[in-house]
PDB file of C-alpha atoms in Angstrom:
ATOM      1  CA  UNK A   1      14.589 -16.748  20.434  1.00  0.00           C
ATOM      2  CA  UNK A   2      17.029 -16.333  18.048  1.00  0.00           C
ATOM      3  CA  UNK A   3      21.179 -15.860  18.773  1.00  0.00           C
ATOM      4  CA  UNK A   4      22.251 -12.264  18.335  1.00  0.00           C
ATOM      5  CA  UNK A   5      24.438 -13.310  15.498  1.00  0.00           C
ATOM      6  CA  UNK A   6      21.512 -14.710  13.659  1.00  0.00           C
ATOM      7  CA  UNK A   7      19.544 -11.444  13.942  1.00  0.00           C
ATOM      8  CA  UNK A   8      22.742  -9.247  13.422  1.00  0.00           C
ATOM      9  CA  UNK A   9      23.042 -10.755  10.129  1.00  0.00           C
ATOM     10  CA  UNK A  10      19.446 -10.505   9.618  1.00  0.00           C
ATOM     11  CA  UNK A  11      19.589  -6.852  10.455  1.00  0.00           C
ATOM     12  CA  UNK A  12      22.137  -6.419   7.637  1.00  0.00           C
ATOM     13  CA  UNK A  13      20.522  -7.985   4.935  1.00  0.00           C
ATOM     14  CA  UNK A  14      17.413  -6.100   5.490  1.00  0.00           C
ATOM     15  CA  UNK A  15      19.690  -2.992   5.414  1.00  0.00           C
ATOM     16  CA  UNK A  16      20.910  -4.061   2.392  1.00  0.00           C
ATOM     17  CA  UNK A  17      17.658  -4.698   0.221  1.00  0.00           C
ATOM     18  CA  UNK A  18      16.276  -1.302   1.881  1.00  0.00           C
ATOM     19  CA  UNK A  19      19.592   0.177   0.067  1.00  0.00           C
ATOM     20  CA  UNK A  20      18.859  -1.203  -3.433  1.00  0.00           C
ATOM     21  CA  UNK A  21      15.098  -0.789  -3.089  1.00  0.00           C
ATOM     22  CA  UNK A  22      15.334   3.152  -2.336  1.00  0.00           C
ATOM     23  CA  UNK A  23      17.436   3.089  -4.870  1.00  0.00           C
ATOM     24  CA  UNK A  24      15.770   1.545  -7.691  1.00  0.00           C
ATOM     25  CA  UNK A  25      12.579   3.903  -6.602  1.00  0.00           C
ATOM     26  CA  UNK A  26      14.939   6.893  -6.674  1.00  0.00           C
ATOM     27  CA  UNK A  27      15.822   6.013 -10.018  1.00  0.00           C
ATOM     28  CA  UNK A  28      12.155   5.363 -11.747  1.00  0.00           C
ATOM     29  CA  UNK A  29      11.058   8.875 -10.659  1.00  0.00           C
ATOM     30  CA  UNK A  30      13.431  10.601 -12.138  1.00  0.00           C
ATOM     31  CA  UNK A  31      12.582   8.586 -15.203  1.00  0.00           C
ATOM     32  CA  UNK A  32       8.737   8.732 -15.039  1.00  0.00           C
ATOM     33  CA  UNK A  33       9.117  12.741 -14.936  1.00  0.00           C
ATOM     34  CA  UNK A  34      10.326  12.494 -18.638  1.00  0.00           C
ATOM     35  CA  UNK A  35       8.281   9.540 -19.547  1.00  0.00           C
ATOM     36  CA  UNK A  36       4.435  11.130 -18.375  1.00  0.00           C
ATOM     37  CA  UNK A  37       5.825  14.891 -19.842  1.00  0.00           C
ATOM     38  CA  UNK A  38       6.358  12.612 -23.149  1.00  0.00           C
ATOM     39  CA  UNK A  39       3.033  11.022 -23.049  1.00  0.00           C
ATOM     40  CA  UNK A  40       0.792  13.825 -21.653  1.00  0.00           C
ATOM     41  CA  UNK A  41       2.063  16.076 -24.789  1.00  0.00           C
ATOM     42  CA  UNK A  42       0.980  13.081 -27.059  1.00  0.00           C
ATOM     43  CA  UNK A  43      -2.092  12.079 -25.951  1.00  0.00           C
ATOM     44  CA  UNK A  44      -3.961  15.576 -27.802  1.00  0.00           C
ATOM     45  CA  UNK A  45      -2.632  14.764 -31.264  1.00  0.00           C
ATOM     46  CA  UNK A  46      -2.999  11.518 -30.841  1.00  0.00           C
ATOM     47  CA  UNK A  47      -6.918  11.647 -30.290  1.00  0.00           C
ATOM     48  CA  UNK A  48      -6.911  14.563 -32.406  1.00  0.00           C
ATOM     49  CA  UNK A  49      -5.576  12.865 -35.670  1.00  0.00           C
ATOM     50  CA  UNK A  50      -7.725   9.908 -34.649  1.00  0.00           C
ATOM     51  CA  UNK A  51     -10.887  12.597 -34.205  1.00  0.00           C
ATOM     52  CA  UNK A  52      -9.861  13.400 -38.074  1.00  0.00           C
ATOM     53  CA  UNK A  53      -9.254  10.452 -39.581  1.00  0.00           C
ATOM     54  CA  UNK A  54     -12.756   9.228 -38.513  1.00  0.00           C
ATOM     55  CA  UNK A  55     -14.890  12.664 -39.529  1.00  0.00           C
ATOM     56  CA  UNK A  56     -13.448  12.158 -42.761  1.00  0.00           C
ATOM     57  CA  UNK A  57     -14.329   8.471 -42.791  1.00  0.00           C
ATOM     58  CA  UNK A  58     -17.490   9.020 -42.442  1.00  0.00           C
ATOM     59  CA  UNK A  59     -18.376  10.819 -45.314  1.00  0.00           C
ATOM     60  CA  UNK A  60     -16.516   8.312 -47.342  1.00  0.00           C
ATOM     61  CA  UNK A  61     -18.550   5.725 -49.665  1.00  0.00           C
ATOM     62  CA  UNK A  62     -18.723   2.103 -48.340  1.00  0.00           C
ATOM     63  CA  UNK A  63     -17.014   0.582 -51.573  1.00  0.00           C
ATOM     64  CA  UNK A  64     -13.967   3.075 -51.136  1.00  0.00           C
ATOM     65  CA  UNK A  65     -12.914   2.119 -48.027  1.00  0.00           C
ATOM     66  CA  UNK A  66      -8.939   1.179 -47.067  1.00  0.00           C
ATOM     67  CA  UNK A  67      -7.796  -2.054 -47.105  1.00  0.00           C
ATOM     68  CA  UNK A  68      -7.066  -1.606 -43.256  1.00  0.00           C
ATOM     69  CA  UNK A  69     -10.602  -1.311 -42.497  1.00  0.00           C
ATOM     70  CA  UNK A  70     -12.103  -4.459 -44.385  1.00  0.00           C
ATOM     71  CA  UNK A  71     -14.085  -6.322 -42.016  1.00  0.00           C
ATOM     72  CA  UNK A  72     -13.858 -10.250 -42.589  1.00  0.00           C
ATOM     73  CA  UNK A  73     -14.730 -13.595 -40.988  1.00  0.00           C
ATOM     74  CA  UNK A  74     -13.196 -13.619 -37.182  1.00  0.00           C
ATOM     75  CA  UNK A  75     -10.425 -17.027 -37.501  1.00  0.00           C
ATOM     76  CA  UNK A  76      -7.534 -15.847 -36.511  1.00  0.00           C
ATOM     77  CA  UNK A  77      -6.895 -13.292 -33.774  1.00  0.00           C
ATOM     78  CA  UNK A  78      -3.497 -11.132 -33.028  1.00  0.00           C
ATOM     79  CA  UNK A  79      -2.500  -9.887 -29.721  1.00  0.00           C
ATOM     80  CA  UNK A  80       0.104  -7.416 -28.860  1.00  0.00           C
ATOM     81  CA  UNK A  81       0.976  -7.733 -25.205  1.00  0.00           C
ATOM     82  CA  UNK A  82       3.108  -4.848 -24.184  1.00  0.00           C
ATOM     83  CA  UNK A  83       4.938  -5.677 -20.949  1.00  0.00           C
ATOM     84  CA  UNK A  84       7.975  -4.216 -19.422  1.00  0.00           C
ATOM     85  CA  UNK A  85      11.501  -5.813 -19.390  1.00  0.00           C
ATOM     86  CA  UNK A  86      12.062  -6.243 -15.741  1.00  0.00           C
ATOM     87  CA  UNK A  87      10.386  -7.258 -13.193  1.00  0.00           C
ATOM     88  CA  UNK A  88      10.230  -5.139  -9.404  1.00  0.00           C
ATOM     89  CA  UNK A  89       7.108  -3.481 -10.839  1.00  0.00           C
ATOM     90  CA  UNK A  90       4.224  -5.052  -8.622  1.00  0.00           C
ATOM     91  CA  UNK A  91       1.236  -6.138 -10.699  1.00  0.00           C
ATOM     92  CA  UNK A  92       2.379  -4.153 -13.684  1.00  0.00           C
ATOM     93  CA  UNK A  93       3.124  -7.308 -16.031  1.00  0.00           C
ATOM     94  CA  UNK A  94       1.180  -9.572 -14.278  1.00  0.00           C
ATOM     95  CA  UNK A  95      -1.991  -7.182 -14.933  1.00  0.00           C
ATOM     96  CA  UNK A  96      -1.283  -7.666 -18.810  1.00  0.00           C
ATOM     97  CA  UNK A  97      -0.277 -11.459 -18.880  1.00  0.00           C
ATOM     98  CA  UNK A  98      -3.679 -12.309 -16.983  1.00  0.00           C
ATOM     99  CA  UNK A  99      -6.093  -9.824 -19.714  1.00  0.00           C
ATOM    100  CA  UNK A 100      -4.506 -11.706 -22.691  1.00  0.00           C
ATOM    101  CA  UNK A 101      -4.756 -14.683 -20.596  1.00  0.00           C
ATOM    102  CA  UNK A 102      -8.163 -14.227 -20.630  1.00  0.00           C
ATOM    103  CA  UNK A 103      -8.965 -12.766 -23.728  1.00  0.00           C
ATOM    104  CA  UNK A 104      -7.417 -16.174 -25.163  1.00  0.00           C
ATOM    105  CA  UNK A 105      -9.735 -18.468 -22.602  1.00  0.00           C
ATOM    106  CA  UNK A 106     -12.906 -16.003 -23.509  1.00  0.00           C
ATOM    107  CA  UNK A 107     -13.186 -13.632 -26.045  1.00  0.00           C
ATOM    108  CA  UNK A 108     -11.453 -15.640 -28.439  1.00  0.00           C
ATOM    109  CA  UNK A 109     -11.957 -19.026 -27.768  1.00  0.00           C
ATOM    110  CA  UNK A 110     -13.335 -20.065 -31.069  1.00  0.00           C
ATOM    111  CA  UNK A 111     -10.347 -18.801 -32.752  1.00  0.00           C
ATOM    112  CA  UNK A 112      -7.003 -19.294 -33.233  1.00  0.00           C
ATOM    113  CA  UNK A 113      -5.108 -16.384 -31.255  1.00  0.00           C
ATOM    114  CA  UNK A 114      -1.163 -15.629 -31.653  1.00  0.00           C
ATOM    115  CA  UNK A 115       0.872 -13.214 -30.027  1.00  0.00           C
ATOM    116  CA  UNK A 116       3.170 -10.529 -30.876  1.00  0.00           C
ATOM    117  CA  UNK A 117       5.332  -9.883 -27.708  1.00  0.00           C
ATOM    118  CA  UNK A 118       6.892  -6.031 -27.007  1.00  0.00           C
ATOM    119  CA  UNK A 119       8.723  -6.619 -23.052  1.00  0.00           C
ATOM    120  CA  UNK A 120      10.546  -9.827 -22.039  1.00  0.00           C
ATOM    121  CA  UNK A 121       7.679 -10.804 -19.370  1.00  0.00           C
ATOM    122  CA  UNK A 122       5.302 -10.843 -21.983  1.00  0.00           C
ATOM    123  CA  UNK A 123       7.690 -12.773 -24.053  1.00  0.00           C
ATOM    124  CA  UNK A 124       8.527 -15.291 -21.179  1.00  0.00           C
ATOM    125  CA  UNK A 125       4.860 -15.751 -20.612  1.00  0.00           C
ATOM    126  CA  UNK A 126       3.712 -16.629 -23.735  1.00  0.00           C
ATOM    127  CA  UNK A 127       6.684 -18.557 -25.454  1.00  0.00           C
ATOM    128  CA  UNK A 128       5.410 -21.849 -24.061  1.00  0.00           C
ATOM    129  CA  UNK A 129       2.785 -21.568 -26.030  1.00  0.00           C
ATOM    130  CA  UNK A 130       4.637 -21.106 -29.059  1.00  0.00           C
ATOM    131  CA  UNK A 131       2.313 -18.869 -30.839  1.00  0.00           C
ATOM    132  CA  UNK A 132       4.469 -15.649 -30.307  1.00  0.00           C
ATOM    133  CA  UNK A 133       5.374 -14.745 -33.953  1.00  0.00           C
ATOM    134  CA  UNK A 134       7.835 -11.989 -33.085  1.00  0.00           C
ATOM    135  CA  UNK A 135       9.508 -10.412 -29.999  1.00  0.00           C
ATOM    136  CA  UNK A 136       9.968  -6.606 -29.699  1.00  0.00           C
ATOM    137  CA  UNK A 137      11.658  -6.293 -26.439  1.00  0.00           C
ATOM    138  CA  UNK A 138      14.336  -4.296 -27.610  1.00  0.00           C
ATOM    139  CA  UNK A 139      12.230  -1.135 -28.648  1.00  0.00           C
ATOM    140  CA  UNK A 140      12.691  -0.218 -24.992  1.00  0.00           C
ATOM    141  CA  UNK A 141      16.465   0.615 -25.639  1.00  0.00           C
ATOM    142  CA  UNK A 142      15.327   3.150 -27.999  1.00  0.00           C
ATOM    143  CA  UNK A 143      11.865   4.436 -27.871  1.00  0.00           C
ATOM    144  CA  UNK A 144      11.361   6.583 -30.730  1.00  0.00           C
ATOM    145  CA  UNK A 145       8.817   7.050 -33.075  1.00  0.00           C
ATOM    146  CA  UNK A 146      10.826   5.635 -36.241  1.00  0.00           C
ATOM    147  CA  UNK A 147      11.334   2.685 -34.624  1.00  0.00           C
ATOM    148  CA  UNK A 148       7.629   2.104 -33.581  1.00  0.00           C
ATOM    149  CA  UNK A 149       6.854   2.467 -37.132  1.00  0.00           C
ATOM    150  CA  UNK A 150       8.635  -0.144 -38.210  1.00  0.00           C
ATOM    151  CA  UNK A 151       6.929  -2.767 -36.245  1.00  0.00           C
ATOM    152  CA  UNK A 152       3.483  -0.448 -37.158  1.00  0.00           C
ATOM    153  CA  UNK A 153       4.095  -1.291 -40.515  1.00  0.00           C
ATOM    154  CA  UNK A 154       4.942  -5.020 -40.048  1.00  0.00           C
ATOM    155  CA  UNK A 155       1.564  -5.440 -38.074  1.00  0.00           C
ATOM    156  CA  UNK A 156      -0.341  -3.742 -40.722  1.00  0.00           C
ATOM    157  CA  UNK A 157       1.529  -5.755 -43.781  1.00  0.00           C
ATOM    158  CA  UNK A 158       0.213  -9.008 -41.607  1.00  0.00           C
ATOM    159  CA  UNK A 159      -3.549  -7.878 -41.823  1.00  0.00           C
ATOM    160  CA  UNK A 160      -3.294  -6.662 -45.320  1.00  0.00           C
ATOM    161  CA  UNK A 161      -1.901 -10.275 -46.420  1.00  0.00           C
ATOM    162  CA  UNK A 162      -4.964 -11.902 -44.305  1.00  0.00           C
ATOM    163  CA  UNK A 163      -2.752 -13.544 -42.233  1.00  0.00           C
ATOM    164  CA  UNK A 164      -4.719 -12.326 -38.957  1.00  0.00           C
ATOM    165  CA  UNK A 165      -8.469 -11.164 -38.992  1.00  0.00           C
ATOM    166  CA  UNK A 166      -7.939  -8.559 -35.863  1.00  0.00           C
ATOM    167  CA  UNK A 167      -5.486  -7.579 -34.140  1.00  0.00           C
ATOM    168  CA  UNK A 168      -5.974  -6.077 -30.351  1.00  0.00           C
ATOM    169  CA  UNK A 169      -3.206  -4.508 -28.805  1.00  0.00           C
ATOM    170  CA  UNK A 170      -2.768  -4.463 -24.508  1.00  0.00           C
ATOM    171  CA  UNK A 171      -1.109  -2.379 -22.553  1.00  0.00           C
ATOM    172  CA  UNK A 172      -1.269  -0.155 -19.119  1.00  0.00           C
ATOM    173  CA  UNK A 173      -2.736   3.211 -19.869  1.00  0.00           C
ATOM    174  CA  UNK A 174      -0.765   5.515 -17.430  1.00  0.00           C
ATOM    175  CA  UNK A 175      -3.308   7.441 -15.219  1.00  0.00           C
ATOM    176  CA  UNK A 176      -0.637   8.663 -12.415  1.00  0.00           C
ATOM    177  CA  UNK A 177       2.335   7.242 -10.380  1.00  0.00           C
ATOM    178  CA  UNK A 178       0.151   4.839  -8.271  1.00  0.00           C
ATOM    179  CA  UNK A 179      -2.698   4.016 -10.649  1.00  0.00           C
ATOM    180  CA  UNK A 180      -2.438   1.965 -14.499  1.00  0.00           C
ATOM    181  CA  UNK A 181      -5.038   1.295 -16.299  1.00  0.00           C
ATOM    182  CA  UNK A 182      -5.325  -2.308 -18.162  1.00  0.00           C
ATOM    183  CA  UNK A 183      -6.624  -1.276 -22.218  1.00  0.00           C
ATOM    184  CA  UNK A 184      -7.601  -3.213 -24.746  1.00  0.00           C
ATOM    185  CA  UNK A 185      -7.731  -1.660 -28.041  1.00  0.00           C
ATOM    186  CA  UNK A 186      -8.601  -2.806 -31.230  1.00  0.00           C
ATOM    187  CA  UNK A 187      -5.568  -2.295 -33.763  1.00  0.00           C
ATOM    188  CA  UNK A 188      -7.255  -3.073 -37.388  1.00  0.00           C
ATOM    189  CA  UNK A 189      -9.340  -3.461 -38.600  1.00  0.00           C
ATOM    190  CA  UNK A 190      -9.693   0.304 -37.987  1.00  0.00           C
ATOM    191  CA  UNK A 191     -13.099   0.668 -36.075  1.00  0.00           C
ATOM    192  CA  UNK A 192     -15.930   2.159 -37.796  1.00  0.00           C
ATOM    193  CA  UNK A 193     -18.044   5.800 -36.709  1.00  0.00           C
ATOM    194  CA  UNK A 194     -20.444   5.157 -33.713  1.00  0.00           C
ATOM    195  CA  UNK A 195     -23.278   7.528 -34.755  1.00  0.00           C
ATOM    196  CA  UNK A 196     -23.084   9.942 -37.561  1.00  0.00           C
ATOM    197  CA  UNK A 197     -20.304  12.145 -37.681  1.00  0.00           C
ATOM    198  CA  UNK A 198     -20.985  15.954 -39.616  1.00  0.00           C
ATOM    199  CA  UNK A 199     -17.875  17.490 -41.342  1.00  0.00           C
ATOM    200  CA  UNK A 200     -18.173  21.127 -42.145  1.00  0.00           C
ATOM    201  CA  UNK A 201     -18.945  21.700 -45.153  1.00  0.00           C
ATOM    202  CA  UNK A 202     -16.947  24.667 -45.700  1.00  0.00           C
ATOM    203  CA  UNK A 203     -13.517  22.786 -46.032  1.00  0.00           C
ATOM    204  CA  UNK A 204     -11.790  22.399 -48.961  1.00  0.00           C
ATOM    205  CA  UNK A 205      -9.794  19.422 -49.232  1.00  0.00           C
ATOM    206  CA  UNK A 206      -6.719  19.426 -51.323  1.00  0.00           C
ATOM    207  CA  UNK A 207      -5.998  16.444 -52.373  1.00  0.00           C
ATOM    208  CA  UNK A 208      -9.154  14.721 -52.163  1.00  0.00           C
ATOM    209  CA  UNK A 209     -10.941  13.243 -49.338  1.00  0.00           C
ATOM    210  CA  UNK A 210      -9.722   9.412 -50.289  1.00  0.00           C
ATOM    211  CA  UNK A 211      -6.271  10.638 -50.513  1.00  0.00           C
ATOM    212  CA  UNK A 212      -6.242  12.435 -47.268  1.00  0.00           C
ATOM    213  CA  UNK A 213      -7.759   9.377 -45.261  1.00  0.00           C
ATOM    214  CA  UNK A 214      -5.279   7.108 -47.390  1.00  0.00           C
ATOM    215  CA  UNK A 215      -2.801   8.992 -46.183  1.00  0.00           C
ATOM    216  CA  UNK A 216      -3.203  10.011 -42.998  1.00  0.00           C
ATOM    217  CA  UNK A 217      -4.486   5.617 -42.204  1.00  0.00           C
ATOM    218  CA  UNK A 218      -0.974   4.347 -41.512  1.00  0.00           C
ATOM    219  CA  UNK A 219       0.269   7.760 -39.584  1.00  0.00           C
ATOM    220  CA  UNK A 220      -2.887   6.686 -37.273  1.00  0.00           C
ATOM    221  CA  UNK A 221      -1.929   3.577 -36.533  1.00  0.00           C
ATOM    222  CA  UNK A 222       1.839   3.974 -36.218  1.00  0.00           C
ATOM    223  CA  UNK A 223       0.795   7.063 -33.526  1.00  0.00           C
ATOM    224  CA  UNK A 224      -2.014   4.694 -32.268  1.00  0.00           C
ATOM    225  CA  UNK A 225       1.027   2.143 -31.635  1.00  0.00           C
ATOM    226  CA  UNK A 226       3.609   4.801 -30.370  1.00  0.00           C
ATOM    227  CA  UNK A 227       0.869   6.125 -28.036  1.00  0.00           C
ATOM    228  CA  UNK A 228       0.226   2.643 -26.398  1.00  0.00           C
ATOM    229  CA  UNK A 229       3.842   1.940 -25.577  1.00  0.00           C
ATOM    230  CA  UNK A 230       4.522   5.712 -24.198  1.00  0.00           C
ATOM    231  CA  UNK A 231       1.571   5.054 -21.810  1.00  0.00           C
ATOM    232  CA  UNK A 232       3.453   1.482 -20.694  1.00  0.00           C
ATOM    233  CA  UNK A 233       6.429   2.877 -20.376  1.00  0.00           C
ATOM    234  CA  UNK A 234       5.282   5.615 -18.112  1.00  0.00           C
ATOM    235  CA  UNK A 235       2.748   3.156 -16.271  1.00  0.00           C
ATOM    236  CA  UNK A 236       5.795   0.920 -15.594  1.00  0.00           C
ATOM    237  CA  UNK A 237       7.769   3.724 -14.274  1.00  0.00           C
ATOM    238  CA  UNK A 238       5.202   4.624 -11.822  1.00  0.00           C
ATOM    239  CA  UNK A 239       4.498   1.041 -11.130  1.00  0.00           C
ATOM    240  CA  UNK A 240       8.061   0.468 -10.076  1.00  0.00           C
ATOM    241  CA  UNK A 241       8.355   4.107  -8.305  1.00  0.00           C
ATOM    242  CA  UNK A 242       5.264   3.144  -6.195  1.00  0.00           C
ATOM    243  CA  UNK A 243       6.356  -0.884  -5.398  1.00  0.00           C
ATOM    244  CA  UNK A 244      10.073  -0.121  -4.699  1.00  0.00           C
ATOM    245  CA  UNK A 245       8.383   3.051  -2.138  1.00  0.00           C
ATOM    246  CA  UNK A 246       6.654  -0.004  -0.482  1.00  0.00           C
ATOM    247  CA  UNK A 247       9.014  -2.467  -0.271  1.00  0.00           C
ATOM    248  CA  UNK A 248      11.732   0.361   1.152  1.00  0.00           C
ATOM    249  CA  UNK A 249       8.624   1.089   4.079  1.00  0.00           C
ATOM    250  CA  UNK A 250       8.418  -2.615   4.553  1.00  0.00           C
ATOM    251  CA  UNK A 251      11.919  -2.521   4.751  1.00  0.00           C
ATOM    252  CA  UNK A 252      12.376   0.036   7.502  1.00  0.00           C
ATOM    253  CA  UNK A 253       9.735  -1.510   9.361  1.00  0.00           C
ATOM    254  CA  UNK A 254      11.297  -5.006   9.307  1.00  0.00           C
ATOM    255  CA  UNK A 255      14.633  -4.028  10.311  1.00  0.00           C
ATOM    256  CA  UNK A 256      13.025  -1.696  13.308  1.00  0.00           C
ATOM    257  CA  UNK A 257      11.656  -4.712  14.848  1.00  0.00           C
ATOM    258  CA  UNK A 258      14.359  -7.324  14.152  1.00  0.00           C
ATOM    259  CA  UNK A 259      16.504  -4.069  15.903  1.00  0.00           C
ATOM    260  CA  UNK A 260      13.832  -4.100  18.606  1.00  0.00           C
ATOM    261  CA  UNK A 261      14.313  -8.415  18.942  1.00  0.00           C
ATOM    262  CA  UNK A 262      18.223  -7.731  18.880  1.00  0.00           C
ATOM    263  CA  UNK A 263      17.929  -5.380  22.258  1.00  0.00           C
ATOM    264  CA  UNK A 264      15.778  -7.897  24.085  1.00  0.00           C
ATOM    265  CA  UNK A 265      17.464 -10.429  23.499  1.00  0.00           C
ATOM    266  CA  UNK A 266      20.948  -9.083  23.946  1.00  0.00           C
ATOM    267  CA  UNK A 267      19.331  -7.553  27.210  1.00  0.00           C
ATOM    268  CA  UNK A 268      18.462 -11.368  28.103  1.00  0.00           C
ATOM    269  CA  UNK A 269      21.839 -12.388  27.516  1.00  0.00           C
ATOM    270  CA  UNK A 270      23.082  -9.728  29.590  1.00  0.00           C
ATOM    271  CA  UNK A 271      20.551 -10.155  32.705  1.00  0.00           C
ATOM    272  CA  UNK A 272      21.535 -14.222  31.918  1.00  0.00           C
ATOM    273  CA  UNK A 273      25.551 -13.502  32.556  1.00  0.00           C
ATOM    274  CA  UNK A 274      24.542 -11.290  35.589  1.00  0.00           C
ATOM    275  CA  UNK A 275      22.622 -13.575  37.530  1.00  0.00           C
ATOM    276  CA  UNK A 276      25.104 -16.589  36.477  1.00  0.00           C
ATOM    277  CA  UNK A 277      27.615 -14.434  38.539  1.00  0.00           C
ATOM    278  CA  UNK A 278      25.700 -13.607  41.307  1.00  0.00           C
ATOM    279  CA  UNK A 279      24.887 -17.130  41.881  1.00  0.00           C
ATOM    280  CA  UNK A 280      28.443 -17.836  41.333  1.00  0.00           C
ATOM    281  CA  UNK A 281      29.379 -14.988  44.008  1.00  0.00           C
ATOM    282  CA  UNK A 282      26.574 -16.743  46.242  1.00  0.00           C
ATOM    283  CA  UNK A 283      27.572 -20.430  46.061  1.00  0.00           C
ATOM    284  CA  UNK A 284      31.352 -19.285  46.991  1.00  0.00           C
ATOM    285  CA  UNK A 285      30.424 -17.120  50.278  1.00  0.00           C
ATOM    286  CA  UNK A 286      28.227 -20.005  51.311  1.00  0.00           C
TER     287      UNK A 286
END
């Protein structure tokens, strides 16, 4: 068994960790109470522009499509791995690293596949590789829709130029505090209508349809873009909130039981220094 200074000091790093853990947990959900408000109110326009911008695709002529839609030979294949920037979130990163991990070994193994990193982990993971063209992890510090934009924009300007065939974009889709979602959605080229789609006929469209959809293209995909790292960043919250509630239960019941070992065993030592007297006290009287 082990000395009572061994488990004291035992005792009191547990102690300490369950500090920091409780916490960091305290601290993510009072942040993911902001973060799901933010993404719950986005997720209706979101789909809703998206609902839009493919009725009035759909009545569109094939030869006047966008140049965001072209379809070409698959070759070379984008991903965008969005990861947090810290760790202490269980599986969240991990969950992400391993899907592009195996879109890479599967999906796309006949083509050449880059990555365009938004979170440190994802970053860290895939530098080795050294197809990471560009690291976002700084968006975090400031995540507003402007900013989003601008890497929107550099992501379309890269398909445009035919420097990437598709791009698919992976992230956690934030379903509540205990439960993320691994997605994998196709960026550009912009997927086409299952099915037919009917527009009402009624509508007048000022300017014309063309314009609208050439118009309204690159606010889809900068909201497509904005939507995927509001659901991370509230998936990571909750992912942290939920690890950091188990790791402060583990906590408690770790330093119970090392408590519990500390009584026995200073009981043992106690029993030890009594019975050491009393057969002191007996070998004197005889």
């Amino acid at each position: 068994m082990a000395n009572l200074k061994e488990i004291r000091n035992r005792i009191s790093s547990v102690s300490s960790t369950m500090q920091i853990t409780s916490a960091m947990k305290m601290v993510s959900a009072a942040k993911l109470k902001k973060a799901q408000d933010a993404i719950t109110a986005m997720r209706p326009y979101a789909d809703k522009l998206t609902e839009l911008l493919q009725s009035l695709s759909a009545t569109l002529d094939a030869d006047s499509g966008s140049a965001y839609s072209e379809q070409r030979e698959l070759k070379k294949v984008l991903i965008v791995a969005i990861t947090s920037n810290r760790g202490l979130a269980g599986a969240f990163n991990s969950n992400i690293i391993k899907e592009v991990n195996r879109l890479t070994s599967e999906t796309y193994a006949n083509q050449e596949v880059s990555y365009f990193a938004i979170g440190k982990k994802a970053n860290d993971a895939f530098k080795k590789t050294n197809n990471v063209i560009a690291n976002k992890s700084e968006i975090f510090d400031n995540l507003s829709f402007e900013n989003v934009a601008e890497i929107a924009e550099s992501l379309m300007e890269t398909f445009v130029a035919g420097e990437f065939d598709k791009i698919e974009i992976v992230y956690n889709k934030f379903k509540n505090a205990a439960t993320q979602i691994v997605m994998t959605e196709q960026f550009l080229p912009i997927v086409p209508v299952e099915g037919e789609v009917v527009v009402n006929a009624d509508y007048i469209f000022e300017p014309s349809k063309l314009e609208i959809v050439e118009e309204l293209i690159p606010k889809s995909l900068k909201t497509q873009l904005y939507k995927a790292l509001r659901d991370s960043f509230a998936s990571e919250h909750g992912a942290r909130m939920t690890a950091m509630h188990k790791a402060t239960d583990n906590a408690t019941e770790l330093r119970d039981q090392l408590k519990l070992t500390y009584n026995k065993a200073r009981q043992a030592a106690i029993t030890n220094e009594i019975l050491e007297i009393v057969g002191g006290a007996e070998a004197l009287n005889n």
